[in-house]
Every structure is written in C-alpha cells, then in structure tokens.
Amino acid sequence: MFSTRLKFALIAATAATALVAAGCSSNDSEGSKATTTTAAMDHGTMPGMDHGKTSTSAQAATRSDFNDADVTFLQMMYPHHAQAVEMAKLVPTRSQNQELLTLAKAVEAAQTPEMQQITTLLQSFGKPAPSADMGGHAGMDGMMTKDQMAKLESLSGPEFDRLWMQMMIEHHKGAITMANTELAQGTNADSKAMAQAIVNAQQQEIDQMNKMLTQG
C-alpha cells in the first residue's frame, strides 16, 4: 500500500516537473521570437529611414539639367544684384526726386527675390549658397568700386540723383551682358528664364534713366 502511494507521488512529481519545464521552454521560445521580431523590425525600420533621408538629400544635389555657364551666371549675378540693392537703399535718404524714388524701390523689389531664386537654384545644382561679398568681383561687368560707392554715399540732392543714375545705367548694362552670355551658353531653363527677365526689365530701366538724365 505504502509502495503504491509512493509510486503515485513520484509519477505526479515527474509530471509536474515536465509541465514546468515545458512551460519555461515555451516562454523562452516565445521570448526569443519576440526579441528576434523586435530586432528585425528595428533593423528593417532604420535602413528604410536612412534610405529616405539619403534619397531626399541626393535629390537636392543631383539635378543635372545645367552646365558651367549656368553656375557661373548665377554665382556672378548674386553679388551683382546685391550691389544694385545696396545702391537702391541709398535713395530714400538722399533724393527728393519722386521718379527716382519709385525707380529705386522697383529695383530693390525685383532684385531681392531674384537673389533668393539664385540661392535656391545653386543649391539644387549641389553648389554652395552664393555670397554678397563683392571683394572678389571688382572686375565684373558694371560693378562699382568701393571708392565709387563711397563717393555716391557722400552726395545728396540732384548731384546724387545724377551720379546714381549714371552708375546704375552702367550696372544694368553689365547685368545685361552677363544675362546675354547665359542665354547664349547656358542650358538650364530656370537660369535662362531669369536671364531673359533681367534683359527685359533692366533695358527698360536704362531707357527710363537716360530719359530722366536728359530732362534734368
């Protein structure tokens, strides 16, 4: 009788141990699967995100519908525009000529957004943002020297008006020369559209200033 009970107890203990072991094994397996699945998800997500970032970055720097003439035009036109805007900003405090005040305002209003457009185009070509520093562009068509700018700043009234228009006419002529070179040698549609707009607008302003000078 005692022997029989002992056998039953041993069988029950063995069965319980087996169940516990099976349960642990199952949990460990499920835990491993979960860990593996999580790792796989993390591993799969990260490369996907990286690829997305790389693709976006690459798109901003892999535009290929341009040539060296386009880049040169944009890089030179930016400081050229910057000086024209600088000259335009001198007018309100030095001139009482209403027509000249209106013209200067138009120059600033046209060329400031074009400077932003130039920056955007160069970045889309994978080129660095341009600089308004005129130090390396003193010999550029139509650019005024520091001495010329200093003289202009020292004047006011009709004397200022006359010199401002004479300088801006030369400045515009230089821009038109650069724009015509772009139209002849460039390939990028956006750059050439800007060049054509510069030719049209600045030639009209040259004509207007020449007329104002003869009337004065």
Coordinates of N, CA and C in Angstrom, one line a residue, residues 73-194:
F73 N 27.0 82.1 -64.2 CA 26.0 83.2 -64.3 C 25.4 83.5 -63.0
L74 N 24.9 82.5 -62.3 CA 24.2 82.6 -61.0 C 25.2 83.1 -59.9
Q75 N 26.4 82.5 -59.9 CA 27.4 82.9 -58.9 C 27.8 84.4 -59.1
M76 N 27.8 84.9 -60.3 CA 28.2 86.3 -60.5 C 27.1 87.2 -60.4
M77 N 25.9 86.8 -60.7 CA 24.7 87.7 -60.7 C 24.3 88.0 -59.3
Y78 N 24.6 87.1 -58.3 CA 24.1 87.3 -57.0 C 24.8 88.5 -56.3
P79 N 26.2 88.6 -56.3 CA 26.8 89.8 -55.8 C 26.5 91.1 -56.6
H80 N 26.2 90.9 -57.9 CA 25.9 92.0 -58.8 C 24.5 92.6 -58.3
H81 N 23.6 91.7 -58.1 CA 22.3 92.1 -57.6 C 22.4 92.8 -56.2
A82 N 23.3 92.2 -55.4 CA 23.4 92.7 -54.0 C 23.9 94.1 -54.0
Q83 N 24.8 94.5 -55.0 CA 25.3 95.9 -55.1 C 24.1 96.8 -55.6
A84 N 23.4 96.3 -56.5 CA 22.2 97.1 -57.0 C 21.2 97.4 -55.9
V85 N 21.0 96.4 -55.1 CA 20.1 96.6 -53.9 C 20.7 97.6 -52.9
E86 N 21.9 97.5 -52.7 CA 22.6 98.4 -51.8 C 22.5 99.9 -52.3
M87 N 22.7 100.0 -53.6 CA 22.5 101.4 -54.2 C 21.1 101.9 -54.1
A88 N 20.1 101.0 -54.3 CA 18.7 101.4 -54.2 C 18.4 101.9 -52.8
K89 N 19.0 101.2 -51.8 CA 18.6 101.6 -50.5 C 19.2 103.0 -50.0
L90 N 20.1 103.5 -50.8 CA 20.7 104.8 -50.5 C 19.7 106.0 -50.9
V91 N 18.8 105.7 -51.9 CA 18.0 106.7 -52.5 C 17.0 107.4 -51.5
P92 N 16.3 106.7 -50.7 CA 15.3 107.4 -49.9 C 15.8 108.5 -48.9
T93 N 17.1 108.3 -48.5 CA 17.6 109.3 -47.6 C 18.5 110.4 -48.3
R94 N 18.6 110.3 -49.6 CA 19.5 111.2 -50.3 C 18.8 111.9 -51.5
S95 N 17.6 111.5 -51.9 CA 16.9 112.1 -53.0 C 15.5 112.6 -52.7
Q96 N 15.1 113.6 -53.4 CA 13.8 114.1 -53.3 C 13.0 114.0 -54.6
N97 N 13.7 113.3 -55.6 CA 13.1 113.1 -56.9 C 12.2 111.9 -56.8
Q98 N 10.9 112.2 -57.0 CA 9.9 111.1 -56.8 C 10.0 110.0 -57.8
E99 N 10.4 110.4 -59.1 CA 10.5 109.3 -60.1 C 11.7 108.4 -59.8
L100 N 12.8 109.0 -59.2 CA 13.9 108.2 -58.9 C 13.6 107.3 -57.6
L101 N 12.9 107.9 -56.7 CA 12.5 107.1 -55.5 C 11.7 105.9 -55.9
T102 N 10.8 106.1 -56.9 CA 9.9 105.0 -57.4 C 10.8 103.9 -58.1
L103 N 11.8 104.4 -58.9 CA 12.6 103.5 -59.7 C 13.5 102.7 -58.7
A104 N 14.1 103.3 -57.7 CA 14.9 102.6 -56.8 C 14.1 101.5 -56.0
K105 N 12.9 101.9 -55.7 CA 12.0 100.9 -55.0 C 11.8 99.7 -55.9
A106 N 11.6 100.0 -57.2 CA 11.3 98.9 -58.2 C 12.6 98.0 -58.3
V107 N 13.7 98.6 -58.3 CA 15.0 97.8 -58.5 C 15.1 96.9 -57.3
E108 N 14.9 97.4 -56.1 CA 15.0 96.6 -54.9 C 14.0 95.5 -54.9
A109 N 12.7 95.8 -55.3 CA 11.6 94.8 -55.2 C 11.9 93.7 -56.3
A110 N 12.5 94.0 -57.4 CA 12.8 93.0 -58.4 C 14.0 92.1 -58.1
Q111 N 15.0 92.7 -57.6 CA 16.3 92.0 -57.5 C 16.4 91.3 -56.2
T112 N 15.8 91.7 -55.1 CA 15.9 90.9 -53.9 C 15.3 89.5 -54.0
P113 N 14.1 89.3 -54.5 CA 13.6 88.0 -54.7 C 14.4 87.2 -55.7
E114 N 15.0 87.8 -56.7 CA 15.9 87.1 -57.7 C 17.1 86.6 -57.0
M115 N 17.6 87.3 -55.9 CA 18.7 86.8 -55.2 C 18.4 85.5 -54.5
Q116 N 17.1 85.4 -53.9 CA 16.7 84.2 -53.3 C 16.5 83.1 -54.3
Q117 N 16.0 83.4 -55.5 CA 15.9 82.4 -56.5 C 17.2 81.9 -57.0
I118 N 18.2 82.7 -57.0 CA 19.6 82.3 -57.4 C 20.1 81.3 -56.3
T119 N 19.9 81.6 -55.1 CA 20.4 80.8 -54.0 C 19.7 79.4 -54.1
T120 N 18.4 79.4 -54.4 CA 17.7 78.1 -54.5 C 18.2 77.3 -55.7
L121 N 18.4 77.9 -56.8 CA 18.9 77.2 -58.0 C 20.3 76.6 -57.7
L122 N 21.2 77.4 -57.2 CA 22.5 76.9 -57.0 C 22.5 75.7 -56.0
Q123 N 21.7 75.8 -55.0 CA 21.6 74.7 -54.0 C 21.0 73.4 -54.7
S124 N 20.1 73.6 -55.6 CA 19.5 72.5 -56.4 C 20.5 71.9 -57.3
F125 N 21.6 72.7 -57.7 CA 22.6 72.1 -58.5 C 23.7 71.5 -57.7
G126 N 23.5 71.5 -56.3 CA 24.5 70.9 -55.4 C 25.7 71.9 -55.2
K127 N 25.5 73.2 -55.5 CA 26.5 74.2 -55.3 C 26.2 75.0 -54.0
P128 N 27.3 75.5 -53.4 CA 27.1 76.3 -52.1 C 26.3 77.5 -52.4
A129 N 25.7 78.0 -51.3 CA 25.0 79.3 -51.4 C 25.9 80.4 -51.8
P130 N 25.5 81.3 -52.6 CA 26.4 82.4 -53.1 C 26.6 83.4 -52.0
S131 N 27.6 84.3 -52.2 CA 27.9 85.3 -51.2 C 27.7 86.7 -51.9
A132 N 27.3 87.7 -51.0 CA 27.1 89.0 -51.5 C 28.4 89.8 -51.4
D133 N 29.5 89.2 -50.9 CA 30.7 89.9 -50.8 C 31.3 90.2 -52.2
M134 N 31.5 91.5 -52.4 CA 32.0 92.0 -53.7 C 33.5 92.0 -53.8
G135 N 34.2 91.6 -52.7 CA 35.6 91.6 -52.7 C 36.3 91.0 -53.9
G136 N 35.8 89.8 -54.3 CA 36.4 89.1 -55.4 C 35.7 89.3 -56.8
H137 N 34.9 90.4 -56.8 CA 34.1 90.6 -58.1 C 34.3 92.0 -58.6
A138 N 35.4 92.7 -58.2 CA 35.6 94.1 -58.6 C 35.7 94.3 -60.1
G139 N 36.2 93.3 -60.8 CA 36.3 93.5 -62.2 C 35.1 93.0 -63.0
M140 N 34.0 92.7 -62.3 CA 32.8 92.2 -63.0 C 32.1 93.3 -63.8
D141 N 31.5 93.0 -64.9 CA 30.8 93.9 -65.7 C 29.8 94.8 -64.9
G142 N 30.0 96.1 -64.9 CA 29.1 97.0 -64.3 C 29.2 97.2 -62.8
M143 N 30.1 96.5 -62.2 CA 30.3 96.6 -60.7 C 31.0 97.9 -60.4
M144 N 30.5 98.6 -59.3 CA 31.2 99.8 -58.9 C 32.3 99.4 -57.9
T145 N 33.3 100.2 -57.9 CA 34.4 100.0 -56.9 C 34.0 100.6 -55.5
K146 N 34.7 100.3 -54.5 CA 34.4 100.8 -53.2 C 34.5 102.4 -53.2
D147 N 35.5 102.9 -53.9 CA 35.6 104.4 -54.0 C 34.4 105.0 -54.6
Q148 N 33.9 104.4 -55.7 CA 32.7 104.9 -56.4 C 31.5 104.9 -55.5
M149 N 31.4 103.8 -54.7 CA 30.3 103.7 -53.8 C 30.4 104.7 -52.7
A150 N 31.6 104.9 -52.2 CA 31.8 105.9 -51.1 C 31.5 107.3 -51.6
K151 N 31.8 107.6 -52.8 CA 31.5 108.9 -53.4 C 30.0 109.1 -53.5
L152 N 29.3 108.1 -54.0 CA 27.9 108.1 -54.1 C 27.2 108.4 -52.7
E153 N 27.7 107.7 -51.7 CA 27.1 107.8 -50.4 C 27.3 109.2 -49.8
S154 N 28.4 109.9 -50.3 CA 28.7 111.2 -49.8 C 27.8 112.4 -50.3
L155 N 27.0 112.0 -51.4 CA 26.3 113.1 -52.1 C 24.8 113.0 -51.6
S156 N 24.1 114.1 -52.0 CA 22.6 114.1 -51.8 C 22.0 115.1 -52.8
G157 N 20.7 115.1 -53.0 CA 20.0 116.0 -53.9 C 20.3 115.7 -55.3
P158 N 20.2 116.7 -56.2 CA 20.3 116.5 -57.7 C 21.7 115.9 -58.1
E159 N 22.7 116.3 -57.3 CA 24.0 115.7 -57.6 C 24.0 114.2 -57.4
F160 N 23.4 113.8 -56.3 CA 23.3 112.3 -56.0 C 22.5 111.7 -57.1
D161 N 21.3 112.3 -57.4 CA 20.4 111.7 -58.4 C 21.2 111.4 -59.7
R162 N 21.9 112.4 -60.2 CA 22.6 112.3 -61.5 C 23.6 111.1 -61.4
L163 N 24.5 111.1 -60.4 CA 25.5 110.1 -60.3 C 24.9 108.7 -60.1
W164 N 23.8 108.6 -59.3 CA 23.2 107.4 -59.1 C 22.7 106.8 -60.4
M165 N 22.1 107.6 -61.2 CA 21.5 107.1 -62.5 C 22.7 106.7 -63.4
Q166 N 23.7 107.5 -63.5 CA 24.8 107.2 -64.3 C 25.5 105.8 -63.9
M167 N 25.6 105.6 -62.6 CA 26.2 104.4 -62.1 C 25.3 103.2 -62.3
M168 N 24.0 103.4 -62.1 CA 23.0 102.3 -62.3 C 22.9 101.9 -63.7
I169 N 23.0 102.9 -64.6 CA 23.0 102.5 -66.1 C 24.1 101.6 -66.4
E170 N 25.3 101.9 -65.9 CA 26.5 101.1 -66.2 C 26.3 99.7 -65.5
H171 N 25.7 99.7 -64.3 CA 25.5 98.5 -63.6 C 24.5 97.6 -64.3
H172 N 23.4 98.2 -64.8 CA 22.4 97.4 -65.6 C 23.0 96.9 -66.9
K173 N 23.9 97.7 -67.6 CA 24.5 97.2 -68.8 C 25.3 96.0 -68.5
G174 N 26.0 96.0 -67.4 CA 26.9 94.8 -67.0 C 26.0 93.6 -66.8
A175 N 24.9 93.8 -66.1 CA 24.0 92.7 -65.9 C 23.4 92.1 -67.2
I176 N 23.1 93.0 -68.1 CA 22.5 92.6 -69.4 C 23.6 91.8 -70.2
T177 N 24.8 92.2 -70.1 CA 25.9 91.5 -70.8 C 26.0 90.1 -70.2
M178 N 26.0 90.0 -68.9 CA 26.1 88.7 -68.3 C 24.9 87.8 -68.6
A179 N 23.7 88.4 -68.7 CA 22.5 87.7 -69.0 C 22.5 87.2 -70.4
N180 N 23.0 88.0 -71.3 CA 23.1 87.6 -72.7 C 24.0 86.4 -72.9
T181 N 25.1 86.4 -72.1 CA 26.1 85.3 -72.2 C 25.4 84.0 -71.7
E182 N 24.6 84.1 -70.6 CA 23.8 83.0 -70.1 C 22.8 82.5 -71.2
L183 N 22.1 83.4 -71.8 CA 21.2 83.0 -72.9 C 21.9 82.3 -74.0
A184 N 23.1 82.7 -74.3 CA 23.8 82.0 -75.5 C 24.5 80.7 -75.1
Q185 N 24.9 80.6 -73.8 CA 25.8 79.5 -73.4 C 25.1 78.5 -72.4
G186 N 24.2 79.0 -71.6 CA 23.6 78.2 -70.6 C 22.6 77.2 -71.1
T187 N 22.3 76.2 -70.3 CA 21.3 75.2 -70.7 C 20.1 75.0 -69.7
N188 N 20.2 75.5 -68.5 CA 19.2 75.4 -67.6 C 18.0 76.4 -67.9
A189 N 16.8 75.8 -68.0 CA 15.7 76.6 -68.3 C 15.4 77.7 -67.3
D190 N 15.5 77.4 -66.0 CA 15.2 78.4 -65.0 C 16.2 79.5 -65.0
S191 N 17.5 79.2 -65.2 CA 18.5 80.2 -65.2 C 18.3 81.1 -66.5
K192 N 18.0 80.5 -67.6 CA 17.8 81.3 -68.8 C 16.6 82.2 -68.7
A193 N 15.5 81.7 -68.1 CA 14.3 82.5 -67.9 C 14.7 83.7 -67.0
M194 N 15.5 83.5 -66.0 CA 15.9 84.7 -65.2 C 16.7 85.7 -66.0

